[in-house]
Coordinates of C-alpha atoms in Angstrom, one line a residue:
X1 CA -13.5 -29.7 -103.2
X2 CA -15.8 -30.3 -100.4
X3 CA -16.2 -33.6 -101.4
X4 CA -12.6 -34.3 -101.9
X5 CA -11.8 -32.8 -98.1
X6 CA -14.4 -35.0 -96.9
X7 CA -12.9 -38.0 -98.6
X8 CA -9.3 -37.1 -97.5
X9 CA -10.6 -36.5 -93.8
X10 CA -12.2 -40.1 -93.8
X11 CA -9.2 -41.7 -95.2
X12 CA -7.0 -40.2 -92.3
X13 CA -9.1 -41.3 -90.0
X14 CA -9.2 -44.9 -91.3
X15 CA -5.4 -44.7 -91.0
X16 CA -5.3 -43.3 -87.6
X17 CA -7.4 -46.0 -86.3
X18 CA -5.6 -49.1 -88.3
X19 CA -2.2 -47.5 -86.4
X20 CA -3.8 -47.8 -83.1
X21 CA -5.0 -51.1 -83.4
X22 CA -1.5 -52.3 -84.7
X23 CA -0.1 -50.6 -81.6
X24 CA -2.9 -52.0 -79.3
X25 CA -2.1 -55.5 -80.6
X26 CA 1.1 -57.2 -79.2
X27 CA 3.9 -57.7 -81.1
X28 CA 6.4 -60.3 -81.7
X29 CA 8.4 -61.3 -78.5
X30 CA 12.1 -61.3 -79.2
X31 CA 13.7 -64.3 -77.6
X32 CA 17.5 -64.1 -76.4
X33 CA 19.3 -67.3 -77.4
X34 CA 20.7 -69.4 -75.1
X35 CA 24.2 -70.6 -74.2
X36 CA 25.5 -72.8 -77.1
X37 CA 26.7 -76.3 -76.6
X38 CA 30.1 -75.6 -77.3
X39 CA 30.2 -73.2 -74.6
X40 CA 28.4 -74.9 -72.1
X41 CA 31.6 -74.9 -69.8
X42 CA 31.5 -71.5 -69.4
X43 CA 28.5 -71.6 -67.4
X44 CA 25.1 -69.7 -67.9
X45 CA 24.6 -67.1 -70.3
X46 CA 23.3 -63.9 -68.6
X47 CA 20.3 -62.4 -70.2
X48 CA 19.1 -58.7 -70.2
X49 CA 16.7 -59.7 -67.5
X50 CA 19.3 -61.0 -65.3
X51 CA 21.6 -58.0 -65.8
X52 CA 18.7 -55.7 -64.7
X53 CA 18.4 -57.3 -61.5
X54 CA 22.1 -57.6 -60.7
X55 CA 22.4 -53.9 -61.5
X56 CA 19.4 -53.0 -59.2
X57 CA 20.9 -54.9 -56.5
X58 CA 24.6 -53.6 -57.1
X59 CA 23.4 -49.9 -57.1
X60 CA 21.0 -50.6 -54.0
X61 CA 24.0 -51.8 -52.2
X62 CA 26.4 -49.0 -53.5
X63 CA 23.5 -46.2 -52.0
X64 CA 23.6 -47.9 -48.9
X65 CA 27.2 -47.8 -48.4
X66 CA 27.2 -44.1 -49.5
X67 CA 24.7 -43.0 -47.0
X68 CA 26.9 -44.8 -44.4
X69 CA 30.0 -43.3 -45.6
X70 CA 28.4 -40.0 -45.2
X71 CA 27.0 -40.5 -41.6
X72 CA 30.4 -41.6 -40.8
X73 CA 32.0 -38.4 -42.1
X74 CA 29.8 -36.1 -40.4
X75 CA 29.8 -38.0 -37.0
X76 CA 30.4 -36.2 -34.1
X77 CA 33.3 -37.6 -32.1
X78 CA 32.0 -36.1 -28.7
X79 CA 28.6 -37.7 -29.2
X80 CA 27.4 -39.4 -26.0
X81 CA 23.9 -41.4 -24.6
X82 CA 23.3 -43.2 -21.9
X83 CA 22.2 -46.4 -23.9
X84 CA 26.0 -46.5 -24.9
X85 CA 26.8 -47.8 -21.4
X86 CA 24.7 -51.0 -21.9
X87 CA 25.9 -51.9 -25.7
X88 CA 29.0 -53.4 -27.1
X89 CA 30.1 -54.3 -30.4
X90 CA 31.5 -57.7 -31.0
X91 CA 33.7 -58.4 -34.0
X92 CA 32.7 -54.9 -35.4
X93 CA 28.3 -55.7 -34.8
X94 CA 26.7 -53.7 -32.8
X95 CA 24.9 -56.0 -30.1
X96 CA 22.5 -54.4 -27.6
X97 CA 22.6 -55.6 -23.7
X98 CA 19.2 -56.1 -22.7
X99 CA 18.8 -55.3 -18.8
X100 CA 16.6 -57.9 -17.7
X101 CA 16.3 -56.1 -14.0
X102 CA 13.7 -53.8 -15.2
X103 CA 10.9 -56.8 -15.0
X104 CA 9.9 -57.9 -11.7
X105 CA 9.1 -61.6 -10.8
X106 CA 5.2 -60.7 -10.9
X107 CA 5.6 -59.0 -14.3
X108 CA 7.6 -61.8 -16.0
X109 CA 4.8 -64.4 -14.7
X110 CA 2.1 -62.5 -16.0
X111 CA 3.9 -62.1 -19.7
X112 CA 4.3 -66.0 -19.4
X113 CA 0.5 -66.6 -18.8
X114 CA -0.4 -64.5 -21.4
X115 CA 2.0 -66.4 -23.9
X116 CA 0.5 -69.6 -22.5
X117 CA -3.1 -68.7 -23.0
X118 CA -2.3 -67.5 -26.7
X119 CA -0.4 -70.8 -27.3
X120 CA -4.0 -72.6 -25.8
X121 CA -5.8 -70.8 -28.0
X122 CA -4.0 -71.5 -31.1
X123 CA -4.0 -75.1 -29.9
X124 CA -7.7 -75.3 -29.3
X125 CA -8.1 -73.8 -33.4
X126 CA -5.8 -76.6 -34.5
X127 CA -7.8 -79.2 -32.8
X128 CA -11.0 -77.7 -33.9
X129 CA -9.7 -77.9 -37.6
X130 CA -8.6 -81.5 -37.2
X131 CA -12.0 -82.6 -35.9
X132 CA -13.8 -80.6 -39.0
X133 CA -11.4 -82.7 -41.3
X134 CA -11.5 -85.8 -39.7
X135 CA -15.5 -85.3 -39.7
X136 CA -15.1 -85.0 -43.5
X137 CA -12.5 -87.7 -44.4
X138 CA -13.4 -91.4 -44.0
X139 CA -10.3 -92.8 -42.2
X140 CA -9.8 -96.0 -44.2
X141 CA -8.7 -99.2 -42.0
X142 CA -10.4 -97.9 -39.0
X143 CA -13.5 -99.0 -37.5
X144 CA -16.5 -97.1 -37.8
X145 CA -17.7 -95.2 -34.6
X146 CA -21.3 -94.9 -35.7
X147 CA -24.0 -97.5 -35.5
X148 CA -26.8 -97.9 -38.0
X149 CA -29.9 -99.0 -36.2
X150 CA -32.7 -101.0 -37.9
X151 CA -36.1 -101.0 -36.3
X152 CA -38.4 -104.2 -36.5
X153 CA -41.9 -104.9 -35.5
X154 CA -41.4 -107.8 -33.4
X155 CA -39.0 -110.5 -31.9
X156 CA -39.9 -112.8 -35.2
X157 CA -38.6 -110.1 -37.4
X158 CA -35.5 -109.8 -35.3
X159 CA -34.6 -113.4 -35.4
X160 CA -35.1 -113.7 -39.0
X161 CA -33.3 -110.2 -40.2
X162 CA -30.7 -110.5 -42.8
X163 CA -28.6 -107.4 -42.9
X164 CA -27.2 -108.0 -46.4
X165 CA -30.8 -108.5 -47.7
X166 CA -31.8 -105.3 -45.9
X167 CA -29.1 -103.4 -47.3
X168 CA -29.1 -105.2 -50.7
X169 CA -25.2 -105.7 -50.7
X170 CA -23.0 -109.0 -50.0
X171 CA -21.6 -109.9 -46.6
X172 CA -18.4 -108.3 -47.1
X173 CA -19.6 -104.7 -47.5
X174 CA -21.9 -104.9 -44.4
X175 CA -18.9 -103.4 -42.1
X176 CA -18.4 -100.4 -44.3
X177 CA -20.3 -96.9 -43.4
X178 CA -19.5 -95.4 -46.8
X179 CA -19.6 -96.4 -50.4
X180 CA -21.6 -99.5 -49.9
X181 CA -22.2 -101.2 -53.8
X182 CA -25.8 -102.4 -53.8
X183 CA -26.1 -106.0 -55.6
X184 CA -27.4 -104.3 -59.1
X185 CA -24.3 -102.2 -59.0
X186 CA -22.0 -105.4 -58.5
X187 CA -23.3 -107.2 -61.0
X188 CA -23.3 -104.2 -63.7
X189 CA -19.3 -104.2 -63.4
X190 CA -16.5 -103.4 -61.0
X191 CA -16.9 -100.4 -59.1
X192 CA -15.3 -97.0 -60.7
X193 CA -12.1 -96.3 -59.4
X194 CA -11.1 -93.1 -58.1
X195 CA -9.3 -90.5 -60.7
X196 CA -6.1 -89.0 -60.6
X197 CA -7.4 -86.0 -59.5
X198 CA -9.3 -87.4 -56.9
X199 CA -6.8 -89.5 -55.7
X200 CA -4.5 -86.5 -55.2
X201 CA -7.0 -84.3 -53.4
X202 CA -7.8 -87.3 -50.9
X203 CA -3.8 -87.7 -50.3
X204 CA -3.6 -84.0 -49.8
X205 CA -6.5 -83.9 -47.3
X206 CA -5.1 -86.9 -45.3
X207 CA -1.5 -85.2 -45.3
X208 CA -3.0 -81.9 -44.2
X209 CA -4.5 -83.8 -41.3
X210 CA -1.4 -85.4 -40.4
X211 CA 0.4 -82.0 -40.5
X212 CA -2.1 -80.3 -38.3
X213 CA -2.4 -83.2 -35.9
X214 CA 1.3 -82.6 -35.2
X215 CA 1.3 -79.1 -34.7
X216 CA -1.7 -79.5 -32.5
X217 CA 0.5 -82.1 -30.3
X218 CA 3.7 -79.5 -30.7
X219 CA 1.4 -76.5 -29.4
X220 CA 0.0 -78.6 -26.4
X221 CA 3.4 -79.7 -25.5
X222 CA 4.4 -76.3 -25.6
X223 CA 1.8 -74.8 -23.5
X224 CA 2.5 -77.3 -20.9
X225 CA 6.1 -76.8 -20.8
X226 CA 5.2 -72.9 -20.4
X227 CA 2.7 -74.0 -17.3
X228 CA 5.3 -75.9 -15.6
X229 CA 7.7 -73.1 -16.0
X230 CA 5.3 -70.6 -14.6
X231 CA 4.3 -72.9 -11.7
X232 CA 8.0 -73.6 -10.8
X233 CA 8.9 -69.7 -10.9
X234 CA 6.0 -69.1 -7.9
X235 CA 7.0 -69.6 -4.2
X236 CA 7.5 -72.6 -2.4
X237 CA 10.3 -75.1 -2.0
X238 CA 10.6 -77.6 -4.8
X239 CA 12.9 -80.2 -6.2
X240 CA 13.1 -81.3 -9.8
X241 CA 12.8 -85.1 -9.6
X242 CA 12.8 -85.5 -13.8
X243 CA 14.7 -83.5 -16.6
X244 CA 12.7 -82.3 -19.5
X245 CA 14.5 -84.8 -21.8
X246 CA 13.8 -87.6 -19.8
X247 CA 9.8 -86.9 -19.7
X248 CA 7.7 -87.8 -22.8
X249 CA 5.8 -84.7 -22.8
X250 CA 9.2 -82.8 -22.9
X251 CA 8.7 -80.7 -19.6
X252 CA 10.5 -81.2 -16.5
X253 CA 8.7 -82.6 -13.4
X254 CA 8.9 -80.6 -9.9
X255 CA 8.1 -82.3 -6.5
X256 CA 6.8 -79.3 -4.0
X257 CA 7.5 -79.5 -0.3
X258 CA 4.2 -79.8 1.5
X259 CA 3.2 -76.7 3.5
X260 CA 0.4 -76.2 5.9
X261 CA -2.0 -73.6 4.6
X262 CA -3.6 -71.2 7.5

């Protein structure tokens, strides 16, 4: 009897372990059918996941309407606070009226100065990123800014110096500061072309550089306009001689009257 009990216990453990493994293994994924071809004119066939999203959105809106309805029912008609005097409704939508008279001219100039410093900081960040990107790229089609200096022993070697022989390459590749193949590599066969992934990465890097340079120019222009606006708010008689639309930098040009400083 003892042996039989132990055998039944082992079989039960084996059964439980196998059922546990069956639950752990992901079962078959049941897919929902798409719209039949003869019913394409009726539009998209809604799946269960689409219904779940639509039902959640409906109940969310229904709950919000219920809360607003309760607020309207329990609203006190005699309720009043002083903020109502500076607010209004346009087409049933509440629009707050900001009172700008609470800020003095000095406070407004201080806020504009802080905004200008923030924009200049972001422009400097973009400028540094452009410099780092430009340093990693080769900028094909542009003349190399660096120089390769070769030291010789005397004037005789300087006169007889041959750059193509020194760099072991053809005359056509001397202007390159990168990817300058040797004669042995040219004799072995054509230079290997860039792969599809390398070309895609190269195009993405140049596109990023172009976008960052455009963003840097926009930030610098915004900082210039904010600086001109801040100076125009200052004291002194001035006259605008050029509009922002007429100026290339996008900022108006003012001429201040000369005043004698004591």
